[in-house]
Amino acid sequence: MSVAPAAPVRAADLVVLVQETIRAVTVRYGWETNFGPSVLAGQVGNGRHLHLSLWRDGVNLCGGGEGPSGLRPEAESFLAGILGELPALLAIGAPSPASYLRLAPSRWTGAFQCWGPENREAALRLIPGAPGRAETANAEVKCLDAAASPYLVAGAVLAAGLGGLERGERLPAATAGDPADLGEEQRPARLPSSLTEAVARFQQSEVLRAALGDPLFEAIVEVREAEAALFAGYSPQALANATRRAY
């Protein structure tokens, strides 16, 4: 389900509104809604992807430029910042141990740290937009799920992008097709495959620490470590069963 674009806080509000509306409708009809990242271990789970675009003076900087896939320089730097921080961002955007049951290769989840135009297996997918309509171009962060706070996700992704913009970063070469099908030398790096690994990468992120502040940053670390310890030793299906109704 997609919703219209909005400013960051309003967009997070809309996520909450949509989720609660879905839940209310299903209850009315006697159904059950599960927003947990994994319902059946080993199968495709529930994602909550983030679409975004960067604008200045009414112009969408994600289209109509001469950079990769029509990106303007500022948008390329912004997206490069997000791409570089993705392993750390998972501690916020994929915050449940069950998130990593979902975040597997070849399941449209974006399990590899790469980007590509219209590549649904890339963690950062660029949608160039309709021909002649640069204002419709946007990027999609695919490796997120509904266990995350949409407010923390919006803030953390913005911080990562602004960091890339300040440093003038550039994107690496785009990845075409499923990265899992590439040879080892061509395959981009795998994103963290466990919450413990994601937390370790999060703790190394100076960008996210500066944006969140020490108290919130350390609280996130402690909560994630406690969650990982709580479910240590669970089988994949037991983990899915224990968490799929929690969100």
Coordinates of C-alpha atoms in Angstrom, one line a residue:
M1 CA 0.0 0.0 0.0
S2 CA 1.4 3.4 -1.0
V3 CA 0.5 6.9 0.4
A4 CA 1.1 10.3 -1.1
P5 CA 4.4 12.1 -0.4
A6 CA 4.6 14.5 2.5
A7 CA 7.2 16.3 4.6
P8 CA 9.1 13.9 6.9
V9 CA 7.1 14.2 10.2
R10 CA 3.8 14.3 8.3
A11 CA 4.9 11.2 6.3
A12 CA 5.6 9.4 9.6
D13 CA 2.2 10.4 10.9
L14 CA 0.6 9.0 7.7
V15 CA 2.4 5.7 8.3
V16 CA 0.9 5.4 11.8
L17 CA -2.6 6.4 10.5
V18 CA -2.5 3.9 7.6
Q19 CA -1.4 1.1 9.9
E20 CA -4.1 1.8 12.5
T21 CA -6.7 2.1 9.8
I22 CA -5.8 -1.3 8.4
R23 CA -5.9 -2.8 11.8
A24 CA -9.3 -1.3 12.6
V25 CA -10.8 -2.5 9.3
T26 CA -9.5 -6.0 9.8
V27 CA -10.8 -6.2 13.4
R28 CA -14.2 -5.1 12.1
Y29 CA -14.3 -8.0 9.8
G30 CA -12.9 -10.5 12.2
W31 CA -9.5 -10.8 10.6
E32 CA -6.0 -10.5 12.1
T33 CA -3.3 -8.1 10.9
N34 CA 0.3 -9.0 11.4
F35 CA 2.9 -6.3 10.7
G36 CA 5.8 -8.3 12.0
P37 CA 8.8 -8.7 9.6
S38 CA 8.4 -12.4 9.3
V39 CA 5.2 -14.5 9.3
L40 CA 6.6 -17.8 8.0
A41 CA 10.3 -18.3 8.3
G42 CA 12.0 -18.9 5.0
Q43 CA 9.4 -17.1 3.0
V44 CA 8.9 -13.5 1.9
G45 CA 7.9 -11.3 4.9
N46 CA 6.5 -7.8 5.6
G47 CA 8.4 -4.7 4.5
R48 CA 7.8 -1.0 4.9
H49 CA 9.8 0.8 2.3
L50 CA 10.7 4.4 2.3
H51 CA 10.4 6.5 -0.8
L52 CA 12.0 10.0 -0.9
S53 CA 13.2 12.7 -3.1
L54 CA 15.3 15.8 -2.6
W55 CA 13.9 19.2 -3.7
R56 CA 15.2 22.8 -4.0
D57 CA 13.1 25.8 -5.1
G58 CA 10.4 23.6 -6.4
V59 CA 12.7 21.4 -8.5
N60 CA 13.1 17.7 -7.9
L61 CA 16.9 17.1 -7.8
C62 CA 16.4 13.3 -8.3
G63 CA 15.6 13.9 -12.0
G64 CA 16.5 16.0 -15.0
G65 CA 20.2 16.1 -14.2
E66 CA 23.3 14.8 -16.0
G67 CA 24.4 12.5 -13.2
P68 CA 23.8 8.7 -13.0
S69 CA 20.2 8.0 -14.1
G70 CA 19.4 11.7 -14.3
L71 CA 20.4 12.6 -10.7
R72 CA 21.5 16.1 -10.1
P73 CA 24.8 16.4 -8.1
E74 CA 23.1 17.2 -4.8
A75 CA 20.7 14.3 -5.0
E76 CA 23.6 11.9 -5.9
S77 CA 25.5 13.0 -2.8
F78 CA 22.4 12.7 -0.7
L79 CA 21.7 9.2 -1.9
A80 CA 25.4 8.2 -1.5
G81 CA 25.2 9.3 2.1
I82 CA 22.2 7.0 2.7
L83 CA 23.8 4.1 0.8
G84 CA 27.0 4.4 2.9
E85 CA 25.1 4.4 6.2
L86 CA 22.7 1.5 5.4
P87 CA 24.4 -1.1 7.5
A88 CA 24.1 1.2 10.5
L89 CA 20.6 2.4 9.6
L90 CA 19.4 -1.2 9.9
A91 CA 19.6 -0.9 13.7
I92 CA 16.8 1.7 13.4
G93 CA 14.9 0.5 10.3
A94 CA 15.1 -3.2 10.8
P95 CA 15.1 -3.3 14.6
S96 CA 13.8 -6.7 15.4
P97 CA 15.7 -10.0 15.4
A98 CA 12.9 -11.2 13.1
S99 CA 13.8 -8.4 10.6
Y100 CA 16.7 -10.6 9.5
L101 CA 14.5 -13.5 8.7
R102 CA 13.0 -11.2 6.1
L103 CA 16.2 -9.5 5.0
A104 CA 17.4 -12.3 2.8
P105 CA 18.8 -12.3 -0.8
S106 CA 16.5 -12.7 -3.8
R107 CA 13.3 -11.8 -1.9
W108 CA 12.9 -8.1 -3.0
T109 CA 14.2 -6.9 0.4
G110 CA 17.4 -5.2 -0.7
A111 CA 19.8 -7.5 1.2
F112 CA 23.0 -6.1 -0.5
Q113 CA 24.5 -2.6 0.0
C114 CA 24.0 -1.3 -3.5
W115 CA 21.8 0.9 -5.7
G116 CA 20.4 0.6 -9.1
P117 CA 17.7 2.2 -11.4
E118 CA 14.5 0.1 -11.1
N119 CA 16.4 -2.7 -9.4
R120 CA 14.1 -4.3 -6.8
E121 CA 16.9 -6.4 -5.4
A122 CA 19.1 -3.3 -4.6
A123 CA 18.8 -1.9 -1.1
L124 CA 18.5 1.6 -2.6
R125 CA 16.4 1.6 -5.7
L126 CA 16.2 4.6 -8.0
I127 CA 12.9 5.2 -9.8
P128 CA 13.8 7.7 -12.6
G129 CA 10.2 8.6 -13.2
A130 CA 8.1 8.9 -16.3
P131 CA 9.8 10.1 -19.5
G132 CA 9.7 13.9 -19.6
R133 CA 8.5 14.1 -16.0
A134 CA 11.5 14.6 -13.8
E135 CA 9.3 15.7 -10.9
T136 CA 8.2 12.0 -10.4
A137 CA 11.7 10.7 -9.8
N138 CA 12.4 9.3 -6.4
A139 CA 14.5 6.8 -4.5
E140 CA 13.3 3.8 -2.4
V141 CA 15.0 2.4 0.6
K142 CA 13.9 -1.2 0.6
C143 CA 15.6 -2.9 3.6
L144 CA 13.2 -1.4 6.2
D145 CA 10.2 -3.0 7.9
A146 CA 7.2 -2.2 10.1
A147 CA 9.0 -3.1 13.4
A148 CA 10.7 0.3 13.1
S149 CA 9.5 3.7 14.4
P150 CA 8.7 5.8 11.3
Y151 CA 9.8 8.9 13.1
L152 CA 13.3 7.5 13.9
V153 CA 13.6 6.1 10.4
A154 CA 12.8 9.5 8.8
G155 CA 15.2 11.3 11.0
A156 CA 18.0 8.8 10.6
V157 CA 17.7 8.6 6.8
L158 CA 17.7 12.4 6.5
A159 CA 20.8 12.6 8.7
A160 CA 22.6 10.0 6.6
G161 CA 21.6 11.8 3.4
L162 CA 22.6 15.3 4.7
G163 CA 26.0 13.8 5.7
G164 CA 26.6 12.7 2.2
L165 CA 25.5 16.0 0.8
E166 CA 27.9 17.9 3.1
R167 CA 30.8 15.7 2.1
G168 CA 30.0 15.8 -1.6
E169 CA 29.9 12.0 -1.9
R170 CA 29.3 10.2 -5.2
L171 CA 27.5 7.0 -5.8
P172 CA 29.5 3.8 -6.9
A173 CA 28.6 2.1 -10.1
A174 CA 25.0 1.0 -10.2
T175 CA 24.1 -2.7 -9.8
A176 CA 21.9 -4.4 -12.4
G177 CA 19.9 -7.5 -11.7
D178 CA 20.0 -9.6 -8.6
P179 CA 23.3 -9.1 -6.7
A180 CA 23.1 -12.7 -5.4
D181 CA 23.6 -13.9 -9.0
L182 CA 26.9 -12.1 -9.4
G183 CA 30.3 -13.6 -8.8
E184 CA 32.1 -12.9 -5.6
E185 CA 34.4 -10.2 -7.1
Q186 CA 31.4 -8.3 -8.6
R187 CA 28.9 -8.8 -5.8
P188 CA 28.4 -5.8 -3.5
A189 CA 28.7 -6.2 0.2
R190 CA 25.9 -8.0 2.1
L191 CA 24.0 -5.9 4.6
P192 CA 24.1 -7.2 8.2
S193 CA 22.4 -10.6 8.5
S194 CA 21.6 -10.3 12.2
L195 CA 20.5 -7.6 14.7
T196 CA 23.7 -8.0 16.6
E197 CA 25.7 -7.3 13.5
A198 CA 23.6 -4.2 12.7
V199 CA 24.0 -2.8 16.2
A200 CA 27.8 -3.2 15.8
R201 CA 27.7 -1.2 12.6
F202 CA 25.4 1.4 14.2
Q203 CA 27.8 1.9 17.1
Q204 CA 30.5 2.8 14.5
S205 CA 28.3 5.5 12.9
E206 CA 29.5 9.0 13.9
V207 CA 26.8 10.5 11.6
L208 CA 23.9 8.8 13.4
R209 CA 25.4 9.4 16.9
A210 CA 25.7 13.1 16.1
A211 CA 22.1 13.3 14.7
L212 CA 20.5 11.3 17.5
G213 CA 22.5 12.6 20.5
D214 CA 24.3 10.4 23.0
P215 CA 21.3 9.6 25.3
L216 CA 19.0 8.4 22.4
F217 CA 21.8 6.7 20.6
E218 CA 22.9 4.7 23.6
A219 CA 19.3 3.8 24.5
I220 CA 18.8 2.4 21.0
V221 CA 21.9 0.3 21.4
E222 CA 20.8 -1.1 24.8
V223 CA 17.3 -1.9 23.6
R224 CA 18.5 -3.7 20.5
E225 CA 21.1 -5.7 22.5
A226 CA 18.4 -6.7 24.9
E227 CA 16.1 -7.8 22.1
A228 CA 18.9 -9.9 20.5
A229 CA 19.7 -11.5 23.9
L230 CA 16.1 -12.2 24.6
F231 CA 15.6 -14.2 21.4
A232 CA 19.0 -15.9 21.2
G233 CA 18.6 -19.6 20.6
Y234 CA 15.1 -19.4 19.1
S235 CA 14.6 -21.3 16.0
P236 CA 13.6 -19.2 12.9
Q237 CA 10.0 -20.2 13.1
A238 CA 9.8 -19.7 16.9
L239 CA 11.2 -16.2 16.4
A240 CA 8.6 -15.4 13.7
N241 CA 5.8 -16.8 15.9
A242 CA 7.0 -14.7 18.9
T243 CA 7.3 -11.4 17.0
R244 CA 4.8 -11.3 14.2
R245 CA 1.9 -9.9 16.3
A246 CA 4.1 -7.5 18.2
Y247 CA 3.9 -4.6 15.7

